[in-house]
Coordinates of C-alpha atoms in Angstrom, one line a residue:
M1 CA -0.1 0.0 0.1
G2 CA 1.1 3.4 -1.0
R3 CA 1.9 6.1 1.6
K4 CA 2.5 9.4 -0.5
V5 CA -0.5 11.4 -1.9
I6 CA -0.6 14.6 -3.9
V7 CA -3.2 16.8 -3.3
A8 CA -4.2 20.4 -4.9
V9 CA -5.5 23.2 -3.4
C10 CA -7.1 26.1 -5.8
T11 CA -7.4 29.8 -5.8
L12 CA -10.2 30.8 -8.3
N13 CA -11.3 34.4 -9.2
Q14 CA -15.2 33.7 -9.4
W15 CA -17.9 36.1 -10.0
A16 CA -21.4 36.0 -8.3
L17 CA -24.0 34.1 -10.6
D18 CA -21.4 33.8 -13.5
F19 CA -22.3 30.4 -13.5
E20 CA -20.5 29.4 -17.0
G21 CA -17.6 31.3 -15.9
N22 CA -17.3 29.8 -12.8
L23 CA -17.7 26.3 -14.2
N24 CA -14.8 27.2 -16.9
R25 CA -12.5 28.2 -13.9
I26 CA -13.4 25.2 -11.7
L27 CA -12.8 22.8 -14.7
Q28 CA -9.4 24.5 -15.6
S29 CA -8.3 24.1 -12.1
V30 CA -9.2 20.4 -12.1
Q31 CA -7.3 19.7 -15.4
E32 CA -4.3 21.9 -13.8
A33 CA -4.3 19.4 -10.7
K34 CA -4.3 16.4 -12.5
E35 CA -1.6 17.6 -14.9
M36 CA 0.4 18.1 -11.3
G37 CA -0.3 14.5 -10.4
A38 CA -2.9 15.1 -7.9
L39 CA -5.8 12.8 -7.1
Y40 CA -7.5 15.1 -4.7
R41 CA -8.7 18.7 -5.5
T42 CA -10.5 21.0 -3.2
G43 CA -11.5 24.6 -4.1
P44 CA -12.8 27.7 -2.5
E45 CA -16.2 28.4 -0.7
L46 CA -19.4 28.6 -2.6
E47 CA -17.3 28.5 -5.7
I48 CA -19.9 27.3 -8.0
S49 CA -22.5 30.3 -7.3
G50 CA -20.0 32.8 -6.2
Y51 CA -19.6 33.9 -2.7
S52 CA -21.1 37.4 -2.9
C53 CA -24.6 36.5 -4.3
E54 CA -26.4 38.1 -1.5
D55 CA -30.3 38.1 -1.7
H56 CA -29.9 36.2 -4.8
F57 CA -29.5 33.1 -2.4
Y58 CA -33.4 33.7 -1.8
E59 CA -34.0 32.7 -5.3
P60 CA -34.5 29.1 -6.4
D61 CA -32.8 29.8 -9.9
T62 CA -29.6 30.2 -8.0
F63 CA -29.8 26.9 -6.5
L64 CA -31.0 25.2 -9.6
H65 CA -28.1 26.6 -11.8
S66 CA -25.6 25.6 -9.1
W67 CA -26.8 21.8 -9.7
Q68 CA -26.7 22.5 -13.5
V69 CA -22.9 23.6 -13.1
L70 CA -22.3 20.5 -10.8
A71 CA -24.1 18.3 -13.4
E72 CA -21.7 19.4 -16.1
L73 CA -18.9 18.7 -13.7
L74 CA -20.1 15.2 -13.1
K75 CA -20.3 14.4 -16.9
S76 CA -16.9 16.3 -17.8
S77 CA -14.1 13.8 -18.6
T78 CA -11.7 16.4 -17.0
C79 CA -13.1 15.2 -13.4
K80 CA -12.5 11.5 -14.1
D81 CA -10.3 9.6 -11.8
I82 CA -9.7 12.4 -9.2
L83 CA -11.6 13.2 -6.1
V84 CA -13.2 16.5 -6.4
D85 CA -15.2 18.7 -3.9
V86 CA -16.5 22.1 -4.8
G87 CA -18.5 24.6 -2.8
M88 CA -22.3 25.4 -3.6
P89 CA -25.6 26.4 -1.9
V90 CA -27.8 23.3 -1.4
Q91 CA -31.6 23.3 0.1
H92 CA -32.2 20.3 2.2
R93 CA -36.0 20.2 3.7
N94 CA -36.7 23.6 2.6
V95 CA -33.5 24.9 4.6
S96 CA -30.5 26.8 2.8
Y97 CA -27.2 25.4 3.7
N98 CA -23.7 26.4 2.5
C99 CA -22.0 23.2 1.5
R100 CA -19.2 21.1 0.1
V101 CA -20.2 18.6 -2.3
A102 CA -17.5 15.6 -2.9
F103 CA -18.0 13.5 -5.9
L104 CA -15.9 10.8 -7.6
N105 CA -16.3 9.4 -11.3
K106 CA -19.6 10.5 -11.8
K107 CA -21.1 9.7 -8.0
I108 CA -21.6 12.3 -5.5
L109 CA -19.9 11.1 -2.0
L110 CA -21.2 13.5 0.4
I111 CA -22.6 16.6 0.9
R112 CA -21.3 18.5 3.7
P113 CA -23.1 21.7 5.1
K114 CA -21.3 24.5 6.9
M115 CA -21.7 24.0 10.8
M116 CA -20.5 27.5 11.9
L117 CA -21.8 30.9 10.2
C118 CA -19.6 34.0 10.0
E119 CA -21.5 36.9 11.2
D120 CA -18.7 39.8 11.9
G121 CA -17.1 42.4 9.6
N122 CA -18.6 42.4 6.2
Y123 CA -20.0 38.9 6.7
R124 CA -23.6 38.1 7.2
E125 CA -24.2 34.5 6.2
S126 CA -27.2 33.7 8.7
R127 CA -29.2 36.3 6.2
W128 CA -29.2 33.4 3.7
F129 CA -28.0 30.2 5.3
S130 CA -28.5 28.1 8.4
C131 CA -26.0 26.1 10.1
W132 CA -26.0 22.4 10.2
T133 CA -26.4 21.6 14.0
K134 CA -26.6 17.8 14.0
E135 CA -23.1 16.7 15.0
R136 CA -21.8 13.4 13.7
Q137 CA -25.2 12.9 12.0
I138 CA -26.1 12.1 8.3
E139 CA -29.4 12.2 6.7
D140 CA -30.7 11.4 3.0
F141 CA -30.7 14.0 0.6
F142 CA -32.9 13.4 -2.6
L143 CA -31.0 14.5 -5.4
P144 CA -32.4 16.6 -8.4
R145 CA -33.4 14.6 -11.5
I146 CA -30.7 16.2 -13.7
I147 CA -28.1 14.9 -11.1
T148 CA -30.1 11.4 -11.0
S149 CA -29.8 10.8 -14.5
I150 CA -26.0 11.1 -14.6
T151 CA -25.2 9.6 -11.4
N152 CA -28.1 6.8 -11.0
Q153 CA -28.3 8.0 -7.4
S154 CA -31.7 9.1 -6.2
T155 CA -30.3 9.7 -2.3
V156 CA -26.7 10.9 -1.2
P157 CA -25.6 11.4 2.5
I158 CA -25.7 14.8 3.6
G159 CA -24.2 16.0 7.1
D160 CA -21.5 15.7 9.4
A161 CA -19.4 13.0 7.9
V162 CA -16.1 12.0 6.6
I163 CA -14.9 10.0 3.6
S164 CA -12.5 7.1 4.0
T165 CA -10.7 5.9 1.0
K166 CA -8.4 2.7 0.8
D167 CA -5.4 4.5 2.3
T168 CA -6.5 7.7 4.4
C169 CA -9.4 9.4 5.6
I170 CA -10.7 12.9 4.5
G171 CA -12.6 15.5 6.5
F172 CA -13.9 18.9 6.2
E173 CA -14.3 22.5 7.7
I174 CA -15.7 25.4 6.1
C175 CA -14.0 28.9 6.4
E176 CA -15.5 30.2 9.8
E177 CA -15.2 26.7 11.5
L178 CA -11.6 27.4 11.5
W179 CA -11.7 30.6 13.4
N180 CA -14.2 29.5 15.7
P181 CA -13.0 28.5 19.6
K182 CA -14.9 25.0 18.7
S183 CA -13.0 24.0 15.6
R184 CA -14.3 20.9 13.8
H185 CA -10.6 19.9 13.1
I186 CA -10.2 18.9 16.8
P187 CA -12.5 16.0 16.9
L188 CA -11.9 15.4 13.0
S189 CA -8.2 14.4 13.9
L190 CA -8.9 12.8 17.1
D191 CA -11.1 10.4 15.1
G192 CA -8.1 9.6 12.8
V193 CA -8.9 12.1 9.9
E194 CA -5.5 12.7 8.2
I195 CA -6.5 15.2 5.7
I196 CA -8.7 18.1 6.8
S197 CA -9.9 20.4 3.7
N198 CA -11.2 24.1 4.0
G199 CA -13.0 25.8 1.3
S200 CA -12.9 29.5 2.5
G201 CA -13.9 32.9 1.4
S202 CA -11.4 35.2 3.3
Y203 CA -11.2 38.8 2.5
M204 CA -8.2 41.2 2.5
E205 CA -7.5 43.2 5.7
L206 CA -4.4 44.9 6.3
R207 CA -2.0 43.0 8.4
K208 CA -4.4 39.9 8.5
A209 CA -2.6 37.6 6.3
Y210 CA -0.6 36.1 9.3
V211 CA -3.8 35.5 11.0
T212 CA -4.9 32.9 8.3
V213 CA -1.6 31.3 8.3
D214 CA -1.0 31.0 11.8
L215 CA -4.6 29.5 12.0
V216 CA -4.0 26.9 9.4
K217 CA -0.5 26.1 11.0
S218 CA -2.0 25.8 14.5
A219 CA -4.7 23.2 13.0
T220 CA -2.2 20.6 12.9
F221 CA 0.3 21.4 15.3
K222 CA -1.2 19.9 18.1
S223 CA -3.2 17.1 16.8
G224 CA -1.1 16.4 13.5
G225 CA -2.3 15.8 10.2
A226 CA -2.6 17.8 6.8
Y227 CA -4.7 20.8 6.3
L228 CA -5.8 22.0 2.9
F229 CA -6.8 25.7 2.8
S230 CA -8.4 27.1 -0.5
N231 CA -9.6 30.6 -0.7
L232 CA -11.3 32.8 -3.3
R233 CA -9.4 35.7 -4.9
G234 CA -10.8 38.9 -6.6
C235 CA -13.7 41.0 -6.7
D236 CA -16.6 38.9 -7.1
G237 CA -19.5 41.8 -7.2
Q238 CA -18.9 43.3 -3.8
R239 CA -16.7 46.0 -2.3
I240 CA -14.2 43.4 -0.3
Y241 CA -11.4 41.6 -2.1
F242 CA -10.5 38.0 -1.4
N243 CA -6.9 37.6 -1.2
G244 CA -5.9 34.1 -2.1
C245 CA -3.2 32.6 0.3
S246 CA -4.3 29.1 -0.3
C247 CA -1.7 26.8 1.2
V248 CA -1.3 23.4 2.6
A249 CA 0.1 22.6 6.2
V250 CA 1.2 19.2 7.6
N251 CA 2.1 18.7 11.2
G252 CA 2.4 22.3 12.0
E253 CA 4.2 23.6 9.0
I254 CA 3.4 25.1 5.8
V255 CA 4.7 23.0 2.8
S256 CA 3.0 24.7 -0.1
R257 CA 1.3 28.0 -0.8
G258 CA -0.3 30.3 -3.2
L259 CA 0.2 34.1 -4.0
Q260 CA -1.8 36.5 -1.9
F261 CA -2.4 39.0 -4.8
A262 CA -2.4 38.1 -8.5
L263 CA -4.3 39.0 -11.7
H264 CA -4.7 35.5 -13.1
D265 CA -8.1 33.7 -12.5
V266 CA -6.9 30.2 -11.6
E267 CA -4.1 29.2 -9.4
V268 CA -3.3 25.7 -8.6
V269 CA -0.9 24.6 -5.9
T270 CA -0.1 20.9 -5.1
A271 CA 2.0 19.3 -2.1
T272 CA 3.0 15.9 -1.6
I273 CA 2.2 14.4 1.8
D274 CA 3.7 11.3 3.4
L275 CA 0.8 9.9 5.4
E276 CA 3.2 7.8 7.6
E277 CA 4.7 11.1 8.9
I278 CA 1.3 12.1 10.3
R279 CA 0.8 9.1 11.9
A280 CA 3.9 8.8 13.5
Y281 CA 3.7 12.6 14.5
R282 CA 0.3 11.7 16.2
A283 CA 1.7 8.6 17.7
M284 CA 4.3 10.7 19.5
I285 CA 1.5 13.1 21.4
R286 CA 0.6 10.8 24.0
S287 CA -2.1 13.0 25.6
R288 CA -3.7 13.4 22.2
C289 CA -3.9 9.5 21.7
H290 CA -5.5 9.1 25.1
L291 CA -8.2 11.5 23.9
A292 CA -8.5 9.9 20.7
A293 CA -9.1 6.6 22.0
S294 CA -12.4 7.7 23.8
N295 CA -13.4 10.1 20.8
Q296 CA -16.9 9.7 19.5
P297 CA -16.7 8.4 15.6
F298 CA -18.0 10.2 12.8
P299 CA -20.0 8.3 10.2
R300 CA -17.7 7.4 7.5
I301 CA -18.4 7.4 3.6
T302 CA -16.4 4.3 2.5
V303 CA -14.9 4.8 -1.2
D304 CA -13.2 2.4 -3.4
F305 CA -10.4 4.6 -4.3
A306 CA -6.9 5.3 -3.3
L307 CA -5.2 8.6 -3.3
S308 CA -1.5 6.9 -3.2
D309 CA 0.2 4.5 -5.6
D310 CA 2.1 1.3 -4.6
Q311 CA 5.2 2.7 -6.5
D312 CA 5.7 6.1 -4.7
M313 CA 8.9 5.1 -3.1
F314 CA 10.9 7.7 -4.6
L315 CA 8.3 10.5 -4.8
P316 CA 9.7 13.7 -2.9
V317 CA 7.7 14.9 -0.3
S318 CA 6.9 18.6 0.3
T319 CA 9.0 20.1 2.8
P320 CA 8.3 23.2 5.3
I321 CA 8.6 26.6 3.6
E322 CA 9.1 30.0 5.1
W323 CA 6.1 32.2 4.7
K324 CA 7.2 35.8 3.5
Y325 CA 4.6 38.3 4.5
L326 CA 3.9 41.8 2.6
T327 CA 4.3 44.8 4.6
P328 CA 0.9 47.0 5.0
E329 CA 2.5 49.4 2.3
E330 CA 2.8 46.3 -0.1
E331 CA -0.7 45.1 0.5
I332 CA -2.1 48.6 -0.1
E333 CA -0.1 48.6 -3.4
L334 CA -1.4 45.2 -4.6
G335 CA -4.7 44.6 -3.1
P336 CA -6.7 47.7 -3.8
A337 CA -5.1 47.6 -7.3
C338 CA -6.0 44.1 -8.1
W339 CA -9.7 44.9 -7.0
L340 CA -9.6 47.8 -9.4
W341 CA -8.5 45.7 -12.2
D342 CA -11.4 43.2 -11.4
Y343 CA -13.9 46.1 -11.3
L344 CA -12.9 47.7 -14.3
R345 CA -12.9 45.0 -16.6
R346 CA -16.2 43.4 -15.5
S347 CA -17.8 46.7 -15.6
G348 CA -17.0 47.1 -19.1
Q349 CA -15.7 50.7 -18.7
G350 CA -12.7 52.1 -20.6
G351 CA -10.7 53.6 -17.5
F352 CA -10.7 55.6 -14.7
F353 CA -11.4 59.4 -14.1
L354 CA -9.6 60.7 -10.9
P355 CA -10.0 64.2 -9.5
L356 CA -6.4 64.7 -8.7
S357 CA -5.7 67.5 -6.0
G358 CA -2.4 66.5 -5.1
G359 CA -3.2 65.8 -1.5
V360 CA -2.3 62.5 0.1
D361 CA -5.6 60.8 -0.7
S362 CA -5.9 61.3 -4.3
T363 CA -2.2 61.1 -4.7
S364 CA -2.6 57.4 -3.0
T365 CA -5.3 56.6 -5.3
A366 CA -3.2 57.7 -8.4
C367 CA -0.6 55.5 -7.2
I368 CA -2.9 52.4 -6.7
V369 CA -4.0 53.1 -10.4
Y370 CA -0.3 53.0 -11.6
S371 CA 0.2 49.6 -9.6
M372 CA -2.6 48.2 -11.3
C373 CA -1.1 49.3 -14.7
T374 CA 2.2 48.0 -13.9
Q375 CA 1.0 44.7 -12.8
I376 CA -1.2 44.5 -15.9
C377 CA 1.9 45.2 -18.2
E378 CA 4.2 42.8 -16.2
A379 CA 1.3 40.0 -16.7
V380 CA 1.4 40.8 -20.4
Q381 CA 4.9 40.5 -20.6
K382 CA 4.9 37.1 -19.0
G383 CA 2.3 35.9 -21.8
D384 CA -1.1 34.5 -21.6
P385 CA -2.5 35.6 -25.0
V386 CA -5.9 35.0 -26.6
S387 CA -6.0 35.5 -30.5
V388 CA -9.0 35.6 -32.6
R389 CA -9.1 35.6 -36.5
L390 CA -12.3 37.2 -37.6
H391 CA -12.5 35.8 -41.4
S392 CA -15.0 36.2 -44.2
V393 CA -15.9 33.9 -47.1
R394 CA -13.4 36.1 -49.1
S395 CA -10.6 35.4 -46.7
H396 CA -7.8 32.9 -48.1
G397 CA -7.9 29.6 -46.5
A398 CA -3.9 29.5 -46.8
L399 CA -4.1 32.8 -44.4
Q400 CA -6.3 30.8 -42.0
Q401 CA -4.0 27.8 -41.7
I402 CA -1.1 30.6 -41.1
A403 CA -3.0 32.3 -38.5
C404 CA -3.9 28.9 -36.4
H405 CA -0.3 28.0 -37.0
L406 CA 1.2 31.3 -35.6
A407 CA -1.0 30.8 -32.6
S408 CA 0.1 27.4 -31.9
E409 CA 3.7 28.7 -32.0
I410 CA 3.2 31.7 -29.8
G411 CA 1.1 29.5 -27.2
S412 CA -2.1 31.4 -27.7
Y413 CA -5.7 30.2 -27.1
H414 CA -6.9 30.9 -30.5
F415 CA -10.3 31.3 -32.0
S416 CA -11.3 31.4 -35.7
I417 CA -14.7 32.9 -36.4
V418 CA -16.6 33.4 -39.5
I419 CA -18.3 36.9 -39.3
D420 CA -20.2 37.2 -42.7
S421 CA -23.5 36.2 -41.2
A422 CA -23.2 38.7 -38.1
V423 CA -21.9 41.7 -40.2
S424 CA -24.7 41.1 -42.8
A425 CA -27.3 41.0 -40.2
V426 CA -26.3 44.4 -38.4
I427 CA -25.8 46.0 -41.8
G428 CA -29.3 44.8 -42.9
I429 CA -31.2 46.0 -39.6
F430 CA -29.1 49.3 -39.8
T431 CA -30.2 49.9 -43.4
T432 CA -34.0 48.9 -42.9
A433 CA -34.2 51.6 -40.0
T434 CA -32.5 54.3 -41.2
S435 CA -32.4 53.8 -44.8
L436 CA -28.6 54.6 -44.8
V437 CA -25.6 52.3 -45.6
P438 CA -23.1 52.3 -42.7
K439 CA -19.6 53.2 -43.5
F440 CA -16.3 53.1 -40.9
R441 CA -15.4 56.5 -39.8
G442 CA -11.5 55.3 -40.1
K443 CA -9.6 58.0 -38.0
G444 CA -8.8 55.5 -35.3
G445 CA -12.4 55.1 -34.1
W446 CA -13.0 55.5 -30.4
R447 CA -12.5 54.0 -27.2
P448 CA -15.6 51.8 -26.1
G449 CA -17.0 52.4 -22.7
G450 CA -16.9 55.5 -20.4
L451 CA -14.9 56.3 -17.4
L452 CA -15.1 55.2 -13.7
V453 CA -15.0 57.9 -11.3
L454 CA -12.8 57.4 -8.4
G455 CA -13.2 58.6 -5.0
S456 CA -10.2 59.6 -2.8
S457 CA -11.5 59.7 1.0
N458 CA -9.9 57.5 3.7
V459 CA -11.5 55.6 6.5
D460 CA -10.7 58.5 9.0
E461 CA -13.0 61.1 6.7
A462 CA -15.8 58.3 6.2
L463 CA -16.2 57.9 9.9
R464 CA -16.4 61.6 11.0
G465 CA -19.0 62.4 8.4
Y466 CA -16.6 64.2 6.4
L467 CA -16.8 62.2 3.1
T468 CA -20.8 62.9 2.6
K469 CA -20.6 66.6 3.6
Y470 CA -17.5 67.9 1.7
D471 CA -15.6 65.0 -0.1
C472 CA -16.1 63.0 -3.5
S473 CA -18.8 60.7 -2.2
S474 CA -20.6 60.8 -5.7
A475 CA -17.6 58.9 -7.2
D476 CA -18.4 55.3 -8.4
V477 CA -15.6 53.5 -6.6
N478 CA -13.5 54.5 -3.7
P479 CA -10.3 52.2 -3.5
I480 CA -8.8 53.8 -0.1
G481 CA -12.2 53.8 1.7
G482 CA -10.8 51.3 4.2
I483 CA -7.4 52.7 4.8
S484 CA -6.3 55.1 7.3
K485 CA -4.4 58.6 6.6
T486 CA -1.4 57.2 8.5
D487 CA -1.1 53.8 6.4
L488 CA -1.5 56.2 3.3
K489 CA 1.1 58.4 4.4
S490 CA 3.7 55.5 4.8
F491 CA 2.4 54.0 1.6
L492 CA 3.5 57.1 -0.5
Q493 CA 6.9 57.1 1.2
Y494 CA 7.1 53.5 -0.2
A495 CA 5.7 54.1 -3.5
K496 CA 8.0 57.1 -4.0
S497 CA 11.1 55.0 -3.2
R498 CA 9.7 52.1 -5.5
Y499 CA 8.1 53.7 -8.8
Y500 CA 9.9 57.1 -8.9
K501 CA 13.3 55.5 -9.2
R502 CA 11.8 52.9 -11.6
H503 CA 10.4 55.8 -13.8
Q504 CA 13.9 57.7 -13.6
R505 CA 15.5 53.9 -14.9
L506 CA 12.8 53.9 -17.6
N507 CA 13.6 57.4 -18.9

């Protein structure tokens, strides 16, 4: 029997109610996880629907479309021969739950509802969801017909249970359960669960990253085990920014991690775990063993599947790494900039309009926009091109082949689209309505979309009421609205040393 397993945690930039886009990003993450050799993939909280659907969680369509996305995942060959768990909303006996759904080879193994909801900060989960209060209990969940037609299952277990494979045992926490004083990973580890997965929706706050990392490390320090933390990234429609930091911890040490801030929509991080190291670590903690001997067991869902391979003797194990934290100035530079890019590209606008007074606030906002542009340019230079050839019936076939060949050579994701029908339809409608034939006014055209107006009011002004009385409260977005004046002054000193010298070198 093998002893080493490769697991994958995913950071996804999902969008509330973008079911098709969310599906594609999930499939891409599964594909990348398989290419890296992982046999278990876990993702962020509510990744199918998007976390910030808010009152759309009251609508039956939100649940229906989530099941439709899950149906596509079950049918996809991409999800074959890999254990996958995803986050989605589920209604059971007319009660809405925030759930993890684990499946393997067109079979749903377990629906695990969230047991502790978050109500602080910008969270108000109990407005839409209820927590599962039946500890160590499962019930029958009756599947929708669109799922039954794929899985040939009419019911599946829902509740507080774990998954037992041929070689290990997998348990679940969901976001707030890690922060809660009565965390579920303690009784899970005492019951022999060796891999604990946490799909999270944790957003950015200055100086918060170390809190999450310390909690993930401590989850396995006292009781041993592997902890898989997957978080969302980006602006999914709300004013908050999910800041990644997906990671894997083993026996109190971080062995693999993702980026805190980045522009790419999908990031997959893997770790190779030695199960025997977990067992040896636990065996040496005698007080833990005495507690485990009397621990009440969890219901186990037995699966005829192994995460390890018999030929894994020479597979290198992931070793502990040092987590390098960003300074508050670096977080201000990168976090709001990534949020602005997400908001801009999804709003369909052409850029920003900033009333620049030259003070600390508006200057900080301008520097954040500059940081956004810098990150975009760096991402373009690294290359992730998408090319499209819009050809007509008059186009030469050889040119089409050349375009496809060139796209393949440069590694571009290429589309070849015939546009004759679309062009004829637009011209026909315009001519019928106006009796005119549209002609291109070719002096460079014009930039599509308007401009988003940026506000520049720090958190101190908002708290004092200055924002609504005298400041630019009519702006579309305010990227520094949660940052104090003191932090902004420090950020400008940092930005001066970072960008002014760079600008001098470029000139």
